[in-house]
Tab-separated table of C-alpha atoms and ligand atoms in Angstrom:
chain	number	residue	atom	x	y	z
A	20	MET	CA	74.488	116.703	91.076
A	21	LYS	CA	77.464	116.494	93.442
A	22	ILE	CA	77.873	113.447	95.633
A	23	LEU	CA	80.411	113.148	98.411
A	24	VAL	CA	81.598	109.562	98.750
A	25	ILE	CA	83.007	108.539	102.097
A	26	ASN	CA	84.907	105.346	102.815
A	27	SER	CA	85.783	105.116	106.497
A	28	GLY	CA	88.332	102.665	107.836
A	29	SER	CA	89.411	102.206	111.431
A	30	SER	CA	92.104	104.878	111.161
A	31	SER	CA	91.320	106.620	107.889
A	32	ILE	CA	88.626	108.411	105.933
A	33	LYS	CA	88.922	108.336	102.147
A	34	PHE	CA	86.719	110.846	100.374
A	35	GLN	CA	85.875	111.880	96.850
A	36	LEU	CA	83.487	114.471	95.434
A	37	ILE	CA	81.869	113.239	92.216
A	38	GLU	CA	79.898	115.288	89.741
A	39	ILE	CA	77.438	112.654	88.687
A	40	GLU	CA	76.313	113.832	85.251
A	41	GLY	CA	79.872	113.854	83.863
A	42	ARG	CA	81.010	110.895	86.029
A	43	ALA	CA	83.802	113.279	86.959
A	44	SER	CA	85.869	113.238	90.097
A	45	LEU	CA	86.185	116.848	91.282
A	46	GLY	CA	88.744	115.886	93.887
A	47	LYS	CA	89.678	113.178	96.304
A	48	GLY	CA	91.744	112.654	99.372
A	49	ILE	CA	92.379	110.881	102.629
A	50	VAL	CA	92.549	111.687	106.321
A	51	ASP	CA	94.985	109.061	107.536
A	52	ARG	CA	96.227	107.824	110.919
A	53	ILE	CA	93.128	109.030	112.762
A	54	GLY	CA	93.637	108.743	116.507
A	55	LEU	CA	97.379	108.183	116.062
A	56	LYS	CA	100.420	110.410	116.188
A	57	ASP	CA	101.714	111.835	112.868
A	58	GLY	CA	98.255	112.019	111.293
A	59	LEU	CA	98.291	112.827	107.596
A	60	PHE	CA	95.951	114.681	105.289
A	61	ARG	CA	96.089	114.540	101.522
A	62	PHE	CA	93.747	116.246	99.085
A	63	ALA	CA	94.011	116.227	95.304
A	64	PRO	CA	91.606	118.609	93.555
A	65	ALA	CA	91.120	117.394	89.961
A	66	GLY	CA	93.663	118.933	87.601
A	67	ARG	CA	95.481	120.799	90.354
A	68	GLU	CA	98.415	120.039	92.586
A	69	ALA	CA	97.705	117.861	95.600
A	70	VAL	CA	97.841	119.353	99.084
A	71	GLU	CA	99.540	117.270	101.736
A	72	ARG	CA	100.102	118.106	105.393
A	73	THR	CA	100.285	116.591	108.823
A	74	ALA	CA	97.000	116.681	110.717
A	75	ASP	CA	96.530	115.247	114.161
A	76	VAL	CA	92.925	114.129	114.056
A	77	ALA	CA	91.452	112.652	117.230
A	78	ASP	CA	88.466	110.786	115.786
A	79	HIS	CA	86.184	110.377	112.765
A	80	ARG	CA	84.169	113.439	113.757
A	81	ALA	CA	87.252	115.632	113.623
A	82	GLY	CA	88.280	113.855	110.406
A	83	ILE	CA	85.031	114.743	108.630
A	84	ALA	CA	85.445	118.369	109.743
A	85	VAL	CA	88.913	118.372	108.110
A	86	VAL	CA	87.367	116.992	104.900
A	87	LEU	CA	84.693	119.694	104.741
A	88	ASP	CA	87.218	122.442	105.481
A	89	ALA	CA	89.375	121.201	102.613
A	90	LEU	CA	86.466	120.928	100.175
A	91	THR	CA	85.386	124.526	100.908
A	92	ASP	CA	88.811	126.117	101.467
A	93	HIS	CA	88.924	129.389	99.512
A	94	ALA	CA	92.359	128.651	98.033
A	95	THR	CA	92.411	124.897	97.440
A	96	GLY	CA	88.742	123.932	97.745
A	97	ILE	CA	86.409	122.714	95.014
A	98	ILE	CA	83.058	124.001	96.317
A	99	ARG	CA	82.141	127.282	97.955
A	100	ASP	CA	79.584	125.960	100.403
A	101	PRO	CA	78.773	122.556	101.917
A	102	ALA	CA	75.222	123.159	100.658
A	103	GLU	CA	76.532	122.340	97.160
A	104	ILE	CA	76.786	118.705	98.249
A	105	ASP	CA	73.529	117.034	97.195
A	106	ALA	CA	74.016	113.690	98.933
A	107	VAL	CA	76.599	111.635	100.778
A	108	GLY	CA	77.255	108.023	99.811
A	109	HIS	CA	78.853	105.873	102.488
A	110	ARG	CA	80.710	102.710	101.620
A	111	MET	CA	79.219	100.121	103.966
A	112	VAL	CA	79.949	96.436	104.269
A	113	LEU	CA	77.365	94.217	105.908
A	114	ALA	CA	73.864	94.543	107.305
A	115	GLY	CA	72.414	91.149	106.427
A	116	PRO	CA	70.423	89.595	103.587
A	117	SER	CA	67.650	92.193	103.513
A	118	ILE	CA	70.049	94.621	101.811
A	119	SER	CA	69.761	94.321	98.039
A	120	GLY	CA	70.564	97.888	97.012
A	121	PRO	CA	71.493	101.323	98.329
A	122	VAL	CA	69.564	102.437	101.441
A	123	VAL	CA	68.935	105.956	102.751
A	124	PHE	CA	70.223	106.035	106.338
A	125	ASP	CA	67.863	106.151	109.273
A	126	GLU	CA	68.039	104.838	112.845
A	127	ALA	CA	66.721	101.417	111.771
A	128	LEU	CA	69.609	101.037	109.314
A	129	VAL	CA	72.122	102.075	111.975
A	130	ARG	CA	70.752	99.376	114.297
A	131	LEU	CA	70.855	96.786	111.511
A	132	VAL	CA	74.517	97.566	110.814
A	133	GLU	CA	75.286	97.396	114.547
A	134	ARG	CA	73.607	93.995	114.788
A	135	HIS	CA	75.930	92.642	112.084
A	136	THR	CA	79.153	93.981	113.591
A	137	ARG	CA	80.207	90.569	114.866
A	138	LEU	CA	80.528	89.382	111.248
A	139	ALA	CA	82.403	92.445	110.034
A	140	PRO	CA	84.365	93.554	113.081
A	141	LEU	CA	87.013	95.391	111.063
A	142	HIS	CA	84.513	97.271	108.922
A	143	ASN	CA	81.140	97.980	110.518
A	144	PRO	CA	82.329	100.093	113.490
A	145	PRO	CA	84.449	102.557	111.455
A	146	THR	CA	81.905	102.873	108.627
A	147	LEU	CA	79.199	103.694	111.183
A	148	ALA	CA	81.511	106.174	112.915
A	149	GLY	CA	82.065	107.859	109.543
A	150	TYR	CA	78.311	108.000	108.883
A	151	ARG	CA	77.538	109.449	112.319
A	152	ALA	CA	80.219	112.113	111.965
A	153	ALA	CA	79.122	113.114	108.457
A	154	ALA	CA	75.421	113.160	109.401
A	155	GLU	CA	76.247	115.535	112.221
A	156	VAL	CA	78.029	118.087	110.035
A	157	LEU	CA	75.760	117.632	106.995
A	158	PRO	CA	72.337	117.064	108.583
A	159	ALA	CA	70.306	118.494	105.712
A	160	VAL	CA	71.402	116.118	102.947
A	161	PRO	CA	70.452	112.481	102.430
A	162	HIS	CA	73.062	109.972	103.555
A	163	VAL	CA	72.989	106.685	101.695
A	164	GLY	CA	74.534	103.392	102.749
A	165	VAL	CA	75.937	101.498	99.749
A	166	PHE	CA	76.710	97.969	100.824
A	167	ASP	CA	79.416	95.648	99.561
A	168	THR	CA	77.025	92.740	99.951
A	169	ALA	CA	74.157	94.183	97.862
A	170	PHE	CA	75.718	93.094	94.547
A	171	TYR	CA	75.339	89.489	95.695
A	172	ALA	CA	71.613	89.712	96.422
A	173	THR	CA	70.930	87.723	93.237
A	174	LEU	CA	73.373	84.877	94.008
A	175	PRO	CA	71.593	81.575	93.496
A	176	ALA	CA	70.839	79.579	96.683
A	177	ARG	CA	73.273	76.839	95.623
A	178	SER	CA	76.039	79.451	95.885
A	179	TYR	CA	75.146	80.901	99.267
A	180	VAL	CA	73.763	78.075	101.429
A	181	TYR	CA	76.369	76.168	103.472
A	182	ALA	CA	76.164	72.391	103.748
A	183	ILE	CA	75.319	72.475	107.436
A	184	PRO	CA	71.768	71.590	108.549
A	185	TYR	CA	69.386	73.806	106.587
A	186	GLU	CA	67.677	75.188	109.702
A	187	TYR	CA	70.851	77.130	110.539
A	188	TYR	CA	70.253	79.095	107.364
A	189	GLU	CA	66.504	79.392	107.983
A	190	ARG	CA	66.590	80.181	111.692
A	191	HIS	CA	69.905	81.932	112.114
A	192	GLY	CA	70.562	83.397	108.684
A	193	ILE	CA	73.921	81.631	108.363
A	194	ARG	CA	74.795	81.941	104.681
A	195	ARG	CA	77.388	83.307	102.338
A	196	PHE	CA	77.079	87.068	101.777
A	197	GLY	CA	80.052	88.078	99.607
A	198	PHE	CA	81.872	91.410	99.840
A	199	HIS	CA	83.814	93.881	97.647
A	200	GLY	CA	80.606	94.047	95.588
A	201	MET	CA	81.151	97.609	94.368
A	202	SER	CA	84.576	96.710	93.057
A	203	HIS	CA	83.591	93.482	91.277
A	204	GLN	CA	80.556	95.231	89.807
A	205	TYR	CA	82.615	98.137	88.516
A	206	VAL	CA	85.548	96.196	87.058
A	207	SER	CA	83.383	93.534	85.396
A	208	GLY	CA	81.270	96.220	83.689
A	209	ARG	CA	84.285	98.279	82.745
A	210	ALA	CA	86.175	95.225	81.406
A	211	ALA	CA	83.295	94.487	79.026
A	212	GLU	CA	83.274	98.093	77.927
A	213	PHE	CA	87.070	98.165	77.515
A	214	LEU	CA	86.907	95.103	75.231
A	215	GLY	CA	83.968	96.540	73.291
A	216	ARG	CA	81.635	93.814	74.561
A	217	ASP	CA	78.035	94.016	75.720
A	218	PRO	CA	78.062	93.767	79.572
A	219	ALA	CA	74.760	91.889	79.355
A	220	ASP	CA	76.522	89.083	77.432
A	221	PHE	CA	79.907	88.898	79.097
A	222	ARG	CA	81.354	86.280	81.456
A	223	CYS	CA	84.417	87.079	83.513
A	224	VAL	CA	86.353	86.257	86.639
A	225	THR	CA	87.358	89.306	88.654
A	226	CYS	CA	90.212	89.189	91.175
A	227	HIS	CA	90.094	91.993	93.750
A	228	LEU	CA	93.519	91.667	95.349
A	229	GLY	CA	94.140	94.297	97.998
A	230	ASN	CA	94.682	94.148	101.727
A	231	GLY	CA	91.283	92.441	101.631
A	232	ALA	CA	91.012	90.046	98.699
A	233	SER	CA	88.288	88.163	96.881
A	234	VAL	CA	87.423	86.576	93.575
A	235	ALA	CA	84.038	86.738	91.851
A	236	GLY	CA	82.525	85.088	88.815
A	237	VAL	CA	80.265	87.537	86.961
A	238	LYS	CA	77.908	86.363	84.216
A	239	ASP	CA	76.006	88.993	82.231
A	240	GLY	CA	76.459	91.587	84.997
A	241	LYS	CA	75.299	89.293	87.820
A	242	PRO	CA	77.512	87.413	90.270
A	243	VAL	CA	77.501	83.628	90.151
A	244	TYR	CA	80.422	83.036	92.520
A	245	THR	CA	82.158	84.762	95.398
A	246	SER	CA	85.114	83.530	97.411
A	247	LEU	CA	83.941	85.480	100.429
A	248	GLY	CA	81.462	84.052	102.880
A	249	PHE	CA	79.431	84.674	106.011
A	250	GLY	CA	82.040	87.099	107.339
A	251	THR	CA	84.972	88.827	105.672
A	252	VAL	CA	87.632	86.237	106.491
A	253	ALA	CA	86.879	83.369	104.076
A	254	GLY	CA	88.256	82.562	100.636
A	255	LEU	CA	91.608	83.999	99.629
A	256	MET	CA	94.507	84.495	101.961
A	257	MET	CA	94.645	88.263	102.595
A	258	GLY	CA	96.902	90.867	104.223
A	259	THR	CA	96.058	89.868	107.794
A	260	ARG	CA	93.112	87.467	107.275
A	261	CYS	CA	93.568	83.735	106.908
A	262	GLY	CA	91.142	82.912	104.091
A	263	ASP	CA	89.950	79.316	103.942
A	264	VAL	CA	91.001	77.103	106.842
A	265	ASP	CA	89.717	73.693	107.813
A	266	PRO	CA	87.019	74.245	110.502
A	267	ASP	CA	88.831	71.596	112.544
A	268	VAL	CA	91.705	74.040	113.010
A	269	ILE	CA	89.314	76.411	114.765
A	270	LEU	CA	87.884	73.606	116.908
A	271	TYR	CA	91.442	72.671	117.896
A	272	LEU	CA	92.283	76.259	118.848
A	273	VAL	CA	89.213	76.338	121.093
A	274	ASP	CA	89.093	72.789	122.488
A	275	THR	CA	92.781	71.974	122.857
A	276	LEU	CA	94.590	75.313	123.004
A	277	LYS	CA	91.714	76.785	125.077
A	278	MET	CA	91.662	80.023	123.124
A	279	SER	CA	88.677	82.312	123.640
A	280	ALA	CA	86.428	83.432	120.783
A	281	THR	CA	88.046	86.870	120.927
A	282	GLU	CA	91.542	85.387	120.713
A	283	VAL	CA	90.559	83.190	117.773
A	284	ARG	CA	88.955	86.145	116.006
A	285	THR	CA	92.093	88.254	116.470
A	286	LEU	CA	94.248	85.392	115.206
A	287	LEU	CA	92.158	84.811	112.064
A	288	TYR	CA	91.352	88.431	111.198
A	289	ARG	CA	94.400	90.381	112.298
A	290	ASN	CA	97.434	88.140	112.611
A	291	SER	CA	97.115	85.692	109.713
A	292	GLY	CA	97.483	85.977	105.946
A	293	LEU	CA	100.615	87.574	104.443
A	294	LYS	CA	101.487	88.948	107.870
A	295	GLY	CA	101.089	85.659	109.702
A	296	ILE	CA	103.032	83.590	107.173
A	297	SER	CA	105.842	86.027	106.366
A	298	GLY	CA	106.168	87.275	109.941
A	299	ILE	CA	107.156	90.555	108.293
A	300	SER	CA	104.194	92.585	107.122
A	301	ASN	CA	100.683	92.525	105.736
A	302	ASP	CA	101.884	94.835	102.955
A	303	MET	CA	102.626	93.017	99.693
A	304	ARG	CA	105.447	95.426	98.827
A	305	ASP	CA	107.302	94.510	102.031
A	306	VAL	CA	106.692	90.810	101.469
A	307	GLU	CA	107.933	90.996	97.845
A	308	ARG	CA	111.056	92.866	98.975
A	309	ALA	CA	111.768	90.309	101.695
A	310	ALA	CA	111.282	87.413	99.253
A	311	ASP	CA	113.733	89.079	96.847
A	312	ALA	CA	116.216	89.325	99.698
A	313	GLY	CA	115.976	85.565	100.195
A	314	ASN	CA	113.477	85.319	103.062
A	315	ALA	CA	111.936	81.852	102.717
A	316	ARG	CA	108.763	82.594	104.676
A	317	ALA	CA	108.090	85.676	102.581
A	318	ALA	CA	108.513	83.539	99.433
A	319	LEU	CA	106.129	80.965	100.924
A	320	ALA	CA	103.580	83.726	101.638
A	321	LEU	CA	103.729	84.844	97.980
A	322	GLU	CA	103.250	81.273	96.750
A	323	MET	CA	100.319	80.701	99.099
A	324	PHE	CA	98.679	84.005	98.170
A	325	ALA	CA	98.884	83.248	94.435
A	326	GLY	CA	97.745	79.660	94.983
A	327	SER	CA	94.648	80.663	96.890
A	328	ALA	CA	93.722	83.307	94.287
A	329	ALA	CA	94.200	80.804	91.426
A	330	ARG	CA	92.094	78.125	93.152
A	331	HIS	CA	89.197	80.524	93.598
A	332	ALA	CA	89.565	81.920	90.072
A	333	ALA	CA	89.235	78.362	88.740
A	334	ALA	CA	86.183	77.769	90.935
A	335	ALA	CA	84.652	81.038	89.749
A	336	ALA	CA	85.262	80.045	86.110
A	337	ILE	CA	83.296	76.831	86.677
A	338	GLY	CA	80.357	79.001	87.758
A	339	LEU	CA	80.419	80.735	84.362
A	340	GLU	CA	79.126	77.583	82.695
A	341	GLY	CA	81.435	76.961	79.813
A	342	ARG	CA	82.660	80.363	78.670
A	343	LEU	CA	85.326	82.667	80.072
A	344	ASP	CA	85.530	86.010	78.255
A	345	ALA	CA	88.162	87.653	80.485
A	346	LEU	CA	90.177	87.401	83.677
A	347	VAL	CA	90.409	90.777	85.413
A	348	PHE	CA	92.815	92.003	88.122
A	349	THR	CA	92.115	94.965	90.364
A	350	ALA	CA	92.875	96.654	93.745
A	351	GLY	CA	96.291	97.467	95.246
A	352	ILE	CA	98.012	94.167	94.491
A	353	GLY	CA	96.006	93.242	91.384
A	354	GLU	CA	96.721	96.618	89.790
A	355	ASN	CA	100.334	97.006	90.854
A	356	SER	CA	102.032	93.646	91.239
A	357	PRO	CA	103.050	92.092	87.890
A	358	ARG	CA	104.717	89.276	89.813
A	359	THR	CA	101.473	88.271	91.562
A	360	ARG	CA	99.528	88.400	88.284
A	361	GLU	CA	102.119	86.202	86.607
A	362	MET	CA	102.179	83.717	89.493
A	363	ILE	CA	98.386	83.413	89.454
A	364	THR	CA	97.921	83.132	85.699
A	365	SER	CA	100.731	80.584	85.383
A	366	LYS	CA	98.589	78.258	87.528
A	367	LEU	CA	95.548	78.825	85.293
A	368	SER	CA	96.904	77.811	81.889
A	369	LEU	CA	94.207	75.135	81.750
A	370	LEU	CA	91.655	77.949	81.379
A	371	GLY	CA	93.548	79.440	78.411
A	372	VAL	CA	94.894	82.222	80.609
A	373	SER	CA	98.432	83.644	80.533
A	374	VAL	CA	100.190	87.002	80.633
A	375	ASP	CA	102.643	88.590	78.232
A	376	ARG	CA	105.703	89.571	80.255
A	377	GLU	CA	106.122	92.965	78.611
A	378	ALA	CA	102.437	93.930	78.673
A	379	ASN	CA	102.171	92.682	82.240
A	380	ALA	CA	104.722	95.228	83.477
A	381	VAL	CA	101.877	97.760	83.724
A	382	ARG	CA	100.986	99.237	87.115
A	383	GLY	CA	97.823	101.094	88.047
A	384	ALA	CA	96.390	101.588	84.544
A	385	GLU	CA	93.771	99.932	82.369
A	386	ALA	CA	95.479	97.428	80.086
A	387	VAL	CA	95.271	94.051	78.413
A	388	VAL	CA	98.226	92.128	79.859
A	389	SER	CA	97.817	88.877	77.922
A	390	ALA	CA	99.529	88.288	74.608
A	391	PRO	CA	97.719	89.522	71.489
A	392	GLY	CA	95.488	86.713	70.229
A	393	ALA	CA	95.511	84.828	73.547
A	394	PRO	CA	92.353	82.705	73.934
A	395	VAL	CA	91.217	84.588	77.063
A	396	PRO	CA	92.180	88.247	77.553
A	397	VAL	CA	93.713	89.098	80.923
A	398	LEU	CA	93.043	92.680	82.003
A	399	VAL	CA	94.102	95.144	84.647
A	400	ILE	CA	91.240	97.491	85.504
A	401	PRO	CA	91.872	99.935	88.366
A	402	THR	CA	88.853	99.730	90.603
A	403	ASN	CA	86.553	102.701	91.085
A	404	GLU	CA	84.297	101.820	93.982
A	405	GLU	CA	83.681	105.524	94.568
A	406	LEU	CA	82.011	105.977	91.177
A	407	MET	CA	79.783	102.944	91.807
A	408	ILE	CA	78.885	104.306	95.256
A	409	ALA	CA	78.067	107.705	93.772
A	410	LEU	CA	75.851	106.169	91.063
A	411	GLU	CA	74.065	103.984	93.604
A	412	THR	CA	73.616	106.962	95.926
A	413	ARG	CA	72.058	108.913	93.118
A	414	ASP	CA	69.702	105.991	92.435
A	415	ALA	CA	68.639	105.891	96.071
A	416	VAL	CA	68.044	109.635	96.256
A	417	LEU	CA	66.381	110.215	92.889
A	418	GLY	CA	65.307	106.782	91.810
A	419	GLY	CA	66.758	105.726	88.492
A	420	ARG	CA	68.003	102.967	86.323
A	421	ASP	CA	70.474	100.309	87.235
A	422	ALA	CA	73.894	101.822	87.965
A	423	LEU	CA	75.753	99.252	85.895
A	424	ALA	CA	73.596	99.958	82.845
A	425	ARG	CA	74.400	103.637	83.181
A	426	LEU	CA	78.067	102.834	83.563
A	427	GLY	CA	77.826	100.959	80.248
A	428	GLN	CA	76.419	104.078	78.628
A	429	ALA	CA	79.086	106.365	80.040
A	430	GLY	CA	81.142	105.847	76.875
A	431	GLY	CA	84.699	105.491	78.105
A	432	ALA	CA	86.487	105.556	81.379
A	433	PRO	CA	85.157	107.862	84.074
A	434	THR	CA	87.349	110.881	84.512
A	435	ALA	CA	88.535	110.052	88.001
A	436	SER	CA	91.601	112.093	88.847
B	508	AMP	P1	94.322	98.049	98.765
B	508	AMP	O1	93.741	97.365	99.978
B	508	AMP	O2	93.538	97.831	97.513
B	508	AMP	O3	94.681	99.491	99.006
B	508	AMP	O4	95.725	97.309	98.483
B	508	AMP	C1	96.759	97.324	99.399
B	508	AMP	C2	97.790	96.297	98.979
B	508	AMP	O5	98.297	96.634	97.683
B	508	AMP	C3	98.987	96.226	99.924
B	508	AMP	O6	99.299	94.883	100.206
B	508	AMP	C4	100.078	96.861	99.093
B	508	AMP	O7	101.338	96.352	99.421
B	508	AMP	C5	99.690	96.440	97.697
B	508	AMP	N1	100.407	97.238	96.716
B	508	AMP	C6	100.280	98.558	96.457
B	508	AMP	N2	101.204	98.955	95.537
B	508	AMP	C7	101.924	97.849	95.220
B	508	AMP	C8	103.037	97.591	94.343
B	508	AMP	N3	103.585	98.565	93.607
B	508	AMP	N4	103.514	96.330	94.284
B	508	AMP	C9	102.996	95.334	95.032
B	508	AMP	N5	101.954	95.521	95.877
B	508	AMP	C10	101.432	96.749	95.977
């Protein structure tokens, strides 16, 4: 069974074709800078040389057409006909608390996602645009929405209810949702497997540190803690998002500085985080370079980023009730920034966590980065949200067992290219 996984951002479409029985990536790529000048297309068929070219792509519809052309291209393609695609799995973010697993798309689901756009303004519009475009060119196959929030459907009430009057939860559905579910689910399961442990008896803290960032506590395959909240801005400081701020700051922006809701949203979602503190960039590589060159605000941004991740990792560890079997780093920064890993773990020595400088030099590969014999192993596990999405999509289309359980049976790392 071949599943096309689509992850649409505001100006990009990432795609990957996965052959589900072998958990094998047949090829993956990205249409980047959609709607902008100097658009870029990259496609890497598994085991062959990647194709890269400029591609001015007006919108997501045109982007999906480029993807299908590449997949079926007679020279560089990996399938002969779009009919070989059995289902499409779309990475989705938020459609409210009724979502507890993968859902086959229909108009009702589209409306539900639209209704929750206010809480995920950076994510819901582009993911829906990607779905609409793909459904138009592949109308005969099932399209499945796999939601970042679904992993958290089993969070206990004490972890998702806010301490505001209870009727705001009951009447208005104001609660913590949690995001990056596919990633935390994958890396926690894979970390157990990597250490030769049973995922059903394994307690870990997972740090997804990318442009968006969050920490989860995962006990026996189920989340007990998430740093993310009602929307996608809470918890850790991120690339452009502020993370936790005192609600009084927001009241001050509105009451005293007379900022509108739209202005406040833009400030908190787009102009804060690494970008807002460093004044340089939301990209960790730029911020690290600037700090090395002596820029004090860039150095402050690094300190704040590590501090917020460490605080939430400690909080997540509390949720594990007395046992921490591993601390896991993933996503762009977590996989590739030894400095950030060292800064975070150095604040967590109380938990028995530290890195070994030599082992911690690793970038983008599965590894134990703590010293041999350290009380709590620290791991780098490159995330594979696409594989989780493909497994969940298969479940939704065919019915089947829990995706994580099947991941545990896969016997080794999936063969993603
Ligand atoms: P993601 O959202 O998971 O794609 O992660 C993007 C983030 O990862 C950006 O802030 C990048 O700067 C960061 N990143 C990627 N490669 C590196 C690297 N070699 N060193 C530090 N940060 C990196």
